[in-house]
Amino acid sequence: MAQPGAPSYGADSESVTSSLNSSSYFANGLGGQNTCGPGFPGLKKRSHNLASRSWILIDTKGNSEVVELDKFTVMRRCSLPSRDLRLLDPLFICPSSILGREKAIVVSLEQIRCIITADEVILKNSLDESVLQYKFELCKRLEISKDSYDDLPFEFRALEVALELTCASLDYQVKESELDIYPVLDELASSISTLNLERVRRFKGHLLALTQRVQKVCDEIEHLMNDDGDMAEMYLTEKKERRDNLTISDIYDQINTSEDVKVASKSAPVSPVGSSSGLQKLQRAFSTMSSSKHGSFLSSSSGGENIDQLEMLLEAYFVAIDNTLNKLLSLKEYIDDTEDLINIKLGNVQNQLIKFELLLTAATFVTTIFAVVTAIFGMNFDDSVFNEPSTFNWVLIISGVFCAVVYASFLIYFRHKKIFPL
C-alpha cells in the first residue's frame, strides 16, 4: 500500500509512457497530415528531422564517408555558433567568407561550403561539380602526402584546396566571359543594331555580378592577411597539440594550488552545498589551464611569430584572385571604350543629320523666295510685262539668279562659321 506522501508510479508511469510514445510518434512524422492546425491545411511544420543534412567527412588520411548530421550535432562537434552554420546552408545566398574559430575554420567560397577542423573536413554533400571536385582533389592530395613530407598542417591543406578551386573556377568563368563578350563588342562596333545592344546589355549585367563575387573573395583574403588575430585562430593543429600537452601533473598542481588557497582563507565559512567533488575540480582546472594556454598562444601568434606560414599561403592566392579581378576590370574598360565609340558614331550621325537639315532649310527658304515672286506675277492685274513674253522670262531669270546668290551666301556663311566643311 502506498504511503500518503510517497509518489505513485503506476498510473503515472503508464501516462508518461503513452505521452512519450505519442510525442515520438508525431516527432517522427508518422502521426497526422496537418501539424499546424485546421487553419493551415497545406502547411507542414518543419520538424527536427528536416534539420539533419547529408555531410561528407574527410579525415587526415584522405578517407571519406557520407553521414547524416543534424545542426546541433555539428555545433557541438565543432564548437560553432548557429550563425556560422547559416553560411553553409544552401537555402541562403551568402557572400564568400572565411571564419576562424576556436576548433574549426568555416569556409564558404562560392559552392564550396565546409567546416575544417584539425582532424577532419565536414563538407556539404551535394551533386554540384565544385563540391565533387573539392572532395576528389583533397582526398587525392591527402593520400599522396601520406609518405611525403609536407610542412603544411591538415587545416591549411584543406583550406588551400578550397582557395585553389575557387580561384580557378572564377578565372575560368572570366575567360569564358572574355570569349563571349569580345566578339559581340567587335560586331557592335562595326554594326550598331538593337540586337547587338541587347546582347551587350545582358553580358554587362552578368559581368557586374561576376565582378562582385570576385571582389568579395579578394576582399576576404585581404582582410585575413591584414588581421593577425584571425590568422592565429586558424592554427587548429597547433592549438590542439597545446591542449593535448596539458599533463595530469599540471592539472593536479592547479588543484593543489586552489586547495592551498582555500586552506589559507580560514576566516571564510565553507558551505557544504558549495563544495565540489574531485572530478569537478579536475574539470575546472583543465578548463582554466586550457584557456590560459590558448590565450598565451594567441598572444604569441598575434605578435607575428607563427603566422608567416598562413600569410604566405594567403598571399599566393590573393595574387591569383587579384589577377582575375584585373581581367574583369580590363574587360569592363573595353566595354566602356566600345560604348564611347558607339556614342561617338551616333553623335557623328546626328551631326550629319543636322547638317542635312540645315542645308534643306536654306534651300527651302530660297525656294520660298522664288515662289513668292512667281505668286505675285500670277495675280490677276494688268501690267505691261504681260504684253511681251520675253520680259516675263527676264523676271524669272533674275529671280532665279537672286535665289542662287542667296543660297550661295548661306553656304559661304556656314563655311565661315565652320558649321560644316564644304
PDB file of C-alpha atoms in Angstrom, residues 6-256:
ATOM      1  CA  ALA A   6       5.145   8.820  -1.465  1.00  0.00           C
ATOM      2  CA  PRO A   7       4.814   9.272  -5.216  1.00  0.00           C
ATOM      3  CA  SER A   8       2.765   6.733  -7.130  1.00  0.00           C
ATOM      4  CA  TYR A   9       4.330   5.182 -10.198  1.00  0.00           C
ATOM      5  CA  GLY A  10       1.552   3.002 -11.511  1.00  0.00           C
ATOM      6  CA  ALA A  11      -0.866   5.143 -13.476  1.00  0.00           C
ATOM      7  CA  ASP A  12       1.623   7.952 -13.807  1.00  0.00           C
ATOM      8  CA  SER A  13       4.189   5.701 -15.468  1.00  0.00           C
ATOM      9  CA  GLU A  14       1.592   4.476 -17.921  1.00  0.00           C
ATOM     10  CA  SER A  15       0.537   8.009 -18.781  1.00  0.00           C
ATOM     11  CA  VAL A  16       4.157   9.121 -19.169  1.00  0.00           C
ATOM     12  CA  THR A  17       4.883   6.132 -21.396  1.00  0.00           C
ATOM     13  CA  SER A  18       1.867   6.811 -23.580  1.00  0.00           C
ATOM     14  CA  SER A  19       2.709  10.501 -23.839  1.00  0.00           C
ATOM     15  CA  LEU A  20       6.288   9.700 -24.790  1.00  0.00           C
ATOM     16  CA  ASN A  21       5.102   7.233 -27.410  1.00  0.00           C
ATOM     17  CA  SER A  22       2.663   9.741 -28.845  1.00  0.00           C
ATOM     18  CA  SER A  23       5.256  12.515 -28.850  1.00  0.00           C
ATOM     19  CA  SER A  24       7.794  10.281 -30.576  1.00  0.00           C
ATOM     20  CA  TYR A  25       5.064   9.218 -32.982  1.00  0.00           C
ATOM     21  CA  PHE A  26       4.372  12.802 -34.007  1.00  0.00           C
ATOM     22  CA  ALA A  27       8.049  13.778 -33.836  1.00  0.00           C
ATOM     23  CA  ASN A  28       8.905  11.093 -36.366  1.00  0.00           C
ATOM     24  CA  GLY A  29       6.319  12.482 -38.758  1.00  0.00           C
ATOM     25  CA  LEU A  30       4.057   9.444 -38.523  1.00  0.00           C
ATOM     26  CA  GLY A  31       1.014  10.960 -36.927  1.00  0.00           C
ATOM     27  CA  GLY A  32      -1.237  13.457 -38.649  1.00  0.00           C
ATOM     28  CA  GLN A  33      -1.088  15.066 -42.031  1.00  0.00           C
ATOM     29  CA  ASN A  34      -1.618  18.588 -40.757  1.00  0.00           C
ATOM     30  CA  THR A  35       0.512  19.587 -37.747  1.00  0.00           C
ATOM     31  CA  CYS A  36      -0.250  23.270 -37.909  1.00  0.00           C
ATOM     32  CA  GLY A  37      -3.947  23.215 -37.062  1.00  0.00           C
ATOM     33  CA  PRO A  38      -7.081  23.250 -39.169  1.00  0.00           C
ATOM     34  CA  GLY A  39      -6.490  26.831 -40.316  1.00  0.00           C
ATOM     35  CA  PHE A  40      -3.471  25.902 -42.457  1.00  0.00           C
ATOM     36  CA  PRO A  41      -4.280  22.702 -44.317  1.00  0.00           C
ATOM     37  CA  GLY A  42      -1.416  22.887 -46.821  1.00  0.00           C
ATOM     38  CA  LEU A  43       1.358  23.986 -44.451  1.00  0.00           C
ATOM     39  CA  LYS A  44       3.635  21.434 -42.849  1.00  0.00           C
ATOM     40  CA  LYS A  45       5.627  22.073 -39.721  1.00  0.00           C
ATOM     41  CA  ARG A  46       9.388  21.753 -40.005  1.00  0.00           C
ATOM     42  CA  SER A  47      10.493  19.019 -37.623  1.00  0.00           C
ATOM     43  CA  HIS A  48      13.930  18.322 -36.209  1.00  0.00           C
ATOM     44  CA  ASN A  49      14.451  15.521 -38.694  1.00  0.00           C
ATOM     45  CA  LEU A  50      14.457  18.047 -41.508  1.00  0.00           C
ATOM     46  CA  ALA A  51      17.465  19.703 -39.841  1.00  0.00           C
ATOM     47  CA  SER A  52      19.523  16.573 -40.472  1.00  0.00           C
ATOM     48  CA  ARG A  53      21.513  17.020 -43.626  1.00  0.00           C
ATOM     49  CA  SER A  54      23.943  14.919 -45.533  1.00  0.00           C
ATOM     50  CA  TRP A  55      27.620  15.681 -44.944  1.00  0.00           C
ATOM     51  CA  ILE A  56      30.871  14.292 -46.297  1.00  0.00           C
ATOM     52  CA  LEU A  57      33.544  13.586 -43.687  1.00  0.00           C
ATOM     53  CA  ILE A  58      37.158  13.582 -44.905  1.00  0.00           C
ATOM     54  CA  ASP A  59      39.839  12.608 -42.405  1.00  0.00           C
ATOM     55  CA  THR A  60      43.556  13.360 -42.441  1.00  0.00           C
ATOM     56  CA  LYS A  61      44.353  10.175 -44.392  1.00  0.00           C
ATOM     57  CA  GLY A  62      42.054  11.031 -47.293  1.00  0.00           C
ATOM     58  CA  ASN A  63      39.244   8.647 -46.367  1.00  0.00           C
ATOM     59  CA  SER A  64      35.745   9.986 -46.964  1.00  0.00           C
ATOM     60  CA  GLU A  65      32.284   8.876 -45.897  1.00  0.00           C
ATOM     61  CA  VAL A  66      28.768  10.268 -46.160  1.00  0.00           C
ATOM     62  CA  VAL A  67      26.959  10.741 -42.852  1.00  0.00           C
ATOM     63  CA  GLU A  68      23.722  12.322 -41.655  1.00  0.00           C
ATOM     64  CA  LEU A  69      24.281  15.021 -39.036  1.00  0.00           C
ATOM     65  CA  ASP A  70      21.842  17.499 -37.661  1.00  0.00           C
ATOM     66  CA  LYS A  71      22.641  21.098 -36.917  1.00  0.00           C
ATOM     67  CA  PHE A  72      23.109  20.698 -33.170  1.00  0.00           C
ATOM     68  CA  THR A  73      25.449  17.748 -33.576  1.00  0.00           C
ATOM     69  CA  VAL A  74      27.667  19.757 -35.910  1.00  0.00           C
ATOM     70  CA  MET A  75      27.603  22.693 -33.492  1.00  0.00           C
ATOM     71  CA  ARG A  76      28.708  20.516 -30.564  1.00  0.00           C
ATOM     72  CA  ARG A  77      31.246  18.639 -32.651  1.00  0.00           C
ATOM     73  CA  CYS A  78      32.990  21.779 -33.942  1.00  0.00           C
ATOM     74  CA  SER A  79      32.142  24.243 -31.133  1.00  0.00           C
ATOM     75  CA  LEU A  80      30.411  26.604 -33.542  1.00  0.00           C
ATOM     76  CA  PRO A  81      27.555  29.054 -33.021  1.00  0.00           C
ATOM     77  CA  SER A  82      24.409  28.653 -35.041  1.00  0.00           C
ATOM     78  CA  ARG A  83      25.053  31.814 -37.046  1.00  0.00           C
ATOM     79  CA  ASP A  84      28.160  30.212 -38.594  1.00  0.00           C
ATOM     80  CA  LEU A  85      26.127  27.267 -39.862  1.00  0.00           C
ATOM     81  CA  ARG A  86      23.847  29.627 -41.730  1.00  0.00           C
ATOM     82  CA  LEU A  87      26.775  30.354 -44.025  1.00  0.00           C
ATOM     83  CA  LEU A  88      26.751  26.677 -45.001  1.00  0.00           C
ATOM     84  CA  ASP A  89      23.020  26.445 -45.601  1.00  0.00           C
ATOM     85  CA  PRO A  90      22.334  26.072 -49.356  1.00  0.00           C
ATOM     86  CA  LEU A  91      18.981  27.829 -48.891  1.00  0.00           C
ATOM     87  CA  PHE A  92      20.777  31.076 -48.078  1.00  0.00           C
ATOM     88  CA  ILE A  93      22.734  33.079 -50.625  1.00  0.00           C
ATOM     89  CA  CYS A  94      25.701  34.227 -48.570  1.00  0.00           C
ATOM     90  CA  PRO A  95      28.784  36.085 -49.772  1.00  0.00           C
ATOM     91  CA  SER A  96      32.142  34.358 -49.665  1.00  0.00           C
ATOM     92  CA  SER A  97      33.700  34.284 -46.208  1.00  0.00           C
ATOM     93  CA  ILE A  98      36.418  32.503 -44.224  1.00  0.00           C
ATOM     94  CA  LEU A  99      35.972  32.489 -40.439  1.00  0.00           C
ATOM     95  CA  GLY A 100      38.494  31.243 -37.891  1.00  0.00           C
ATOM     96  CA  ARG A 101      37.002  29.807 -34.704  1.00  0.00           C
ATOM     97  CA  GLU A 102      38.284  28.026 -31.592  1.00  0.00           C
ATOM     98  CA  LYS A 103      38.276  24.500 -33.045  1.00  0.00           C
ATOM     99  CA  ALA A 104      37.289  24.970 -36.685  1.00  0.00           C
ATOM    100  CA  ILE A 105      37.540  27.093 -39.810  1.00  0.00           C
ATOM    101  CA  VAL A 106      34.233  27.892 -41.508  1.00  0.00           C
ATOM    102  CA  VAL A 107      34.724  28.189 -45.268  1.00  0.00           C
ATOM    103  CA  SER A 108      32.043  29.477 -47.616  1.00  0.00           C
ATOM    104  CA  LEU A 109      33.619  30.086 -51.023  1.00  0.00           C
ATOM    105  CA  GLU A 110      31.178  30.026 -53.919  1.00  0.00           C
ATOM    106  CA  GLN A 111      29.742  26.461 -53.974  1.00  0.00           C
ATOM    107  CA  ILE A 112      32.376  25.041 -51.607  1.00  0.00           C
ATOM    108  CA  ARG A 113      30.921  25.211 -48.082  1.00  0.00           C
ATOM    109  CA  CYS A 114      32.671  23.204 -45.413  1.00  0.00           C
ATOM    110  CA  ILE A 115      33.964  23.130 -41.831  1.00  0.00           C
ATOM    111  CA  ILE A 116      37.653  22.406 -41.391  1.00  0.00           C
ATOM    112  CA  THR A 117      38.932  21.067 -38.072  1.00  0.00           C
ATOM    113  CA  ALA A 118      42.311  19.732 -37.024  1.00  0.00           C
ATOM    114  CA  ASP A 119      41.221  16.126 -37.718  1.00  0.00           C
ATOM    115  CA  GLU A 120      38.596  16.230 -40.465  1.00  0.00           C
ATOM    116  CA  VAL A 121      36.705  18.243 -43.052  1.00  0.00           C
ATOM    117  CA  ILE A 122      32.917  18.348 -42.815  1.00  0.00           C
ATOM    118  CA  LEU A 123      31.718  19.127 -46.339  1.00  0.00           C
ATOM    119  CA  LYS A 124      28.196  19.785 -47.531  1.00  0.00           C
ATOM    120  CA  ASN A 125      27.088  16.796 -49.573  1.00  0.00           C
ATOM    121  CA  SER A 126      25.912  17.977 -52.963  1.00  0.00           C
ATOM    122  CA  LEU A 127      25.924  16.905 -56.589  1.00  0.00           C
ATOM    123  CA  ASP A 128      27.481  20.202 -57.588  1.00  0.00           C
ATOM    124  CA  GLU A 129      30.610  19.851 -59.675  1.00  0.00           C
ATOM    125  CA  SER A 130      32.634  22.130 -57.395  1.00  0.00           C
ATOM    126  CA  VAL A 131      31.830  20.038 -54.305  1.00  0.00           C
ATOM    127  CA  LEU A 132      32.706  16.768 -56.016  1.00  0.00           C
ATOM    128  CA  GLN A 133      35.910  18.228 -57.387  1.00  0.00           C
ATOM    129  CA  TYR A 134      36.906  19.523 -53.948  1.00  0.00           C
ATOM    130  CA  LYS A 135      36.315  16.118 -52.391  1.00  0.00           C
ATOM    131  CA  PHE A 136      38.279  14.314 -55.106  1.00  0.00           C
ATOM    132  CA  GLU A 137      41.180  16.767 -55.078  1.00  0.00           C
ATOM    133  CA  LEU A 138      41.514  16.881 -51.293  1.00  0.00           C
ATOM    134  CA  CYS A 139      41.385  13.104 -50.916  1.00  0.00           C
ATOM    135  CA  LYS A 140      43.961  12.669 -53.671  1.00  0.00           C
ATOM    136  CA  ARG A 141      46.371  15.149 -52.106  1.00  0.00           C
ATOM    137  CA  LEU A 142      45.981  13.665 -48.640  1.00  0.00           C
ATOM    138  CA  GLU A 143      46.657  10.158 -49.964  1.00  0.00           C
ATOM    139  CA  ILE A 144      49.703  11.360 -51.878  1.00  0.00           C
ATOM    140  CA  SER A 145      51.098  13.234 -48.894  1.00  0.00           C
ATOM    141  CA  LYS A 146      50.927  10.205 -46.558  1.00  0.00           C
ATOM    142  CA  ASP A 147      54.507   9.163 -47.256  1.00  0.00           C
ATOM    143  CA  SER A 148      55.838  12.570 -48.301  1.00  0.00           C
ATOM    144  CA  TYR A 149      56.925  15.417 -46.090  1.00  0.00           C
ATOM    145  CA  ASP A 150      54.539  18.330 -46.060  1.00  0.00           C
ATOM    146  CA  ASP A 151      55.106  21.250 -43.721  1.00  0.00           C
ATOM    147  CA  LEU A 152      51.515  22.460 -44.029  1.00  0.00           C
ATOM    148  CA  PRO A 153      49.114  21.229 -41.331  1.00  0.00           C
ATOM    149  CA  PHE A 154      45.926  19.479 -42.276  1.00  0.00           C
ATOM    150  CA  GLU A 155      43.651  22.523 -41.941  1.00  0.00           C
ATOM    151  CA  PHE A 156      45.842  24.611 -44.247  1.00  0.00           C
ATOM    152  CA  ARG A 157      45.963  21.899 -46.894  1.00  0.00           C
ATOM    153  CA  ALA A 158      42.173  21.705 -46.858  1.00  0.00           C
ATOM    154  CA  LEU A 159      41.910  25.495 -46.974  1.00  0.00           C
ATOM    155  CA  GLU A 160      44.425  25.625 -49.833  1.00  0.00           C
ATOM    156  CA  VAL A 161      42.353  23.230 -51.947  1.00  0.00           C
ATOM    157  CA  ALA A 162      39.243  25.345 -51.363  1.00  0.00           C
ATOM    158  CA  LEU A 163      41.058  28.554 -52.319  1.00  0.00           C
ATOM    159  CA  GLU A 164      42.688  26.955 -55.357  1.00  0.00           C
ATOM    160  CA  LEU A 165      39.449  25.552 -56.749  1.00  0.00           C
ATOM    161  CA  THR A 166      37.580  28.797 -56.092  1.00  0.00           C
ATOM    162  CA  CYS A 167      40.210  30.931 -57.790  1.00  0.00           C
ATOM    163  CA  ALA A 168      40.433  28.509 -60.718  1.00  0.00           C
ATOM    164  CA  SER A 169      36.640  28.425 -61.100  1.00  0.00           C
ATOM    165  CA  LEU A 170      36.323  32.217 -61.078  1.00  0.00           C
ATOM    166  CA  ASP A 171      39.228  32.580 -63.511  1.00  0.00           C
ATOM    167  CA  TYR A 172      37.609  30.037 -65.849  1.00  0.00           C
ATOM    168  CA  GLN A 173      34.333  31.954 -65.753  1.00  0.00           C
ATOM    169  CA  VAL A 174      36.179  35.171 -66.572  1.00  0.00           C
ATOM    170  CA  LYS A 175      37.887  33.543 -69.547  1.00  0.00           C
ATOM    171  CA  GLU A 176      34.547  32.250 -70.831  1.00  0.00           C
ATOM    172  CA  SER A 177      33.110  35.745 -70.486  1.00  0.00           C
ATOM    173  CA  GLU A 178      36.002  37.149 -72.490  1.00  0.00           C
ATOM    174  CA  LEU A 179      35.422  34.631 -75.275  1.00  0.00           C
ATOM    175  CA  ASP A 180      31.743  35.572 -75.388  1.00  0.00           C
ATOM    176  CA  ILE A 181      31.936  39.339 -74.947  1.00  0.00           C
ATOM    177  CA  TYR A 182      34.828  40.334 -77.216  1.00  0.00           C
ATOM    178  CA  PRO A 183      33.241  39.107 -80.498  1.00  0.00           C
ATOM    179  CA  VAL A 184      29.929  40.739 -79.581  1.00  0.00           C
ATOM    180  CA  LEU A 185      31.654  44.043 -78.832  1.00  0.00           C
ATOM    181  CA  ASP A 186      33.597  43.939 -82.094  1.00  0.00           C
ATOM    182  CA  GLU A 187      30.397  43.215 -84.005  1.00  0.00           C
ATOM    183  CA  LEU A 188      28.617  46.039 -82.206  1.00  0.00           C
ATOM    184  CA  ALA A 189      31.423  48.466 -83.044  1.00  0.00           C
ATOM    185  CA  SER A 190      31.112  47.642 -86.740  1.00  0.00           C
ATOM    186  CA  SER A 191      27.328  47.337 -86.884  1.00  0.00           C
ATOM    187  CA  ILE A 192      25.151  49.133 -84.375  1.00  0.00           C
ATOM    188  CA  SER A 193      21.855  47.315 -84.008  1.00  0.00           C
ATOM    189  CA  THR A 194      19.228  46.740 -81.349  1.00  0.00           C
ATOM    190  CA  LEU A 195      20.030  43.019 -81.164  1.00  0.00           C
ATOM    191  CA  ASN A 196      23.721  43.637 -80.515  1.00  0.00           C
ATOM    192  CA  LEU A 197      22.938  46.298 -77.934  1.00  0.00           C
ATOM    193  CA  GLU A 198      20.640  43.891 -76.086  1.00  0.00           C
ATOM    194  CA  ARG A 199      23.302  41.174 -76.054  1.00  0.00           C
ATOM    195  CA  VAL A 200      25.887  43.593 -74.684  1.00  0.00           C
ATOM    196  CA  ARG A 201      23.439  44.700 -72.001  1.00  0.00           C
ATOM    197  CA  ARG A 202      22.966  41.093 -70.823  1.00  0.00           C
ATOM    198  CA  PHE A 203      26.694  40.442 -70.839  1.00  0.00           C
ATOM    199  CA  LYS A 204      27.292  43.614 -68.874  1.00  0.00           C
ATOM    200  CA  GLY A 205      24.847  42.541 -66.149  1.00  0.00           C
ATOM    201  CA  HIS A 206      26.498  39.117 -65.920  1.00  0.00           C
ATOM    202  CA  LEU A 207      29.910  40.755 -65.795  1.00  0.00           C
ATOM    203  CA  LEU A 208      28.837  43.030 -62.950  1.00  0.00           C
ATOM    204  CA  ALA A 209      27.636  40.086 -60.848  1.00  0.00           C
ATOM    205  CA  LEU A 210      30.845  38.156 -61.552  1.00  0.00           C
ATOM    206  CA  THR A 211      32.944  41.177 -60.583  1.00  0.00           C
ATOM    207  CA  GLN A 212      31.149  41.448 -57.251  1.00  0.00           C
ATOM    208  CA  ARG A 213      31.812  37.774 -56.489  1.00  0.00           C
ATOM    209  CA  VAL A 214      35.495  38.025 -57.367  1.00  0.00           C
ATOM    210  CA  GLN A 215      35.822  41.265 -55.416  1.00  0.00           C
ATOM    211  CA  LYS A 216      34.283  39.626 -52.327  1.00  0.00           C
ATOM    212  CA  VAL A 217      36.752  36.732 -52.399  1.00  0.00           C
ATOM    213  CA  CYS A 218      39.636  39.163 -52.904  1.00  0.00           C
ATOM    214  CA  ASP A 219      38.473  41.348 -50.013  1.00  0.00           C
ATOM    215  CA  GLU A 220      38.048  38.334 -47.727  1.00  0.00           C
ATOM    216  CA  ILE A 221      41.596  37.103 -48.362  1.00  0.00           C
ATOM    217  CA  GLU A 222      42.965  40.619 -47.941  1.00  0.00           C
ATOM    218  CA  HIS A 223      41.057  41.014 -44.673  1.00  0.00           C
ATOM    219  CA  LEU A 224      42.592  37.802 -43.322  1.00  0.00           C
ATOM    220  CA  MET A 225      46.077  38.901 -44.352  1.00  0.00           C
ATOM    221  CA  ASN A 226      45.657  42.214 -42.534  1.00  0.00           C
ATOM    222  CA  ASP A 227      44.351  40.657 -39.295  1.00  0.00           C
ATOM    223  CA  ASP A 228      46.949  38.665 -37.383  1.00  0.00           C
ATOM    224  CA  GLY A 229      44.416  37.573 -34.772  1.00  0.00           C
ATOM    225  CA  ASP A 230      42.180  35.895 -37.352  1.00  0.00           C
ATOM    226  CA  MET A 231      45.152  34.098 -38.863  1.00  0.00           C
ATOM    227  CA  ALA A 232      46.287  32.941 -35.421  1.00  0.00           C
ATOM    228  CA  GLU A 233      42.826  31.442 -34.824  1.00  0.00           C
ATOM    229  CA  MET A 234      43.286  29.185 -37.855  1.00  0.00           C
ATOM    230  CA  TYR A 235      46.256  27.246 -36.429  1.00  0.00           C
ATOM    231  CA  LEU A 236      43.997  24.409 -35.305  1.00  0.00           C
ATOM    232  CA  THR A 237      46.602  21.646 -35.202  1.00  0.00           C
ATOM    233  CA  GLU A 238      48.953  23.669 -33.064  1.00  0.00           C
ATOM    234  CA  LYS A 239      46.168  24.686 -30.692  1.00  0.00           C
ATOM    235  CA  LYS A 240      45.090  21.051 -30.403  1.00  0.00           C
ATOM    236  CA  GLU A 241      48.648  19.970 -29.599  1.00  0.00           C
ATOM    237  CA  ARG A 242      48.858  22.622 -26.914  1.00  0.00           C
ATOM    238  CA  ARG A 243      45.601  21.385 -25.400  1.00  0.00           C
ATOM    239  CA  ASP A 244      46.778  17.764 -25.538  1.00  0.00           C
ATOM    240  CA  ASN A 245      50.076  18.670 -23.875  1.00  0.00           C
ATOM    241  CA  LEU A 246      48.260  19.559 -20.658  1.00  0.00           C
ATOM    242  CA  THR A 247      49.528  16.717 -18.472  1.00  0.00           C
ATOM    243  CA  ILE A 248      47.862  15.285 -15.414  1.00  0.00           C
ATOM    244  CA  SER A 249      50.623  16.684 -13.198  1.00  0.00           C
ATOM    245  CA  ASP A 250      49.855  20.218 -14.372  1.00  0.00           C
ATOM    246  CA  ILE A 251      46.186  19.693 -13.569  1.00  0.00           C
ATOM    247  CA  TYR A 252      46.931  18.336 -10.097  1.00  0.00           C
ATOM    248  CA  ASP A 253      49.300  21.224  -9.473  1.00  0.00           C
ATOM    249  CA  GLN A 254      46.446  23.556 -10.332  1.00  0.00           C
ATOM    250  CA  ILE A 255      44.155  21.654  -7.918  1.00  0.00           C
ATOM    251  CA  ASN A 256      46.722  21.726  -5.126  1.00  0.00           C
TER     252      ASN A 256
END
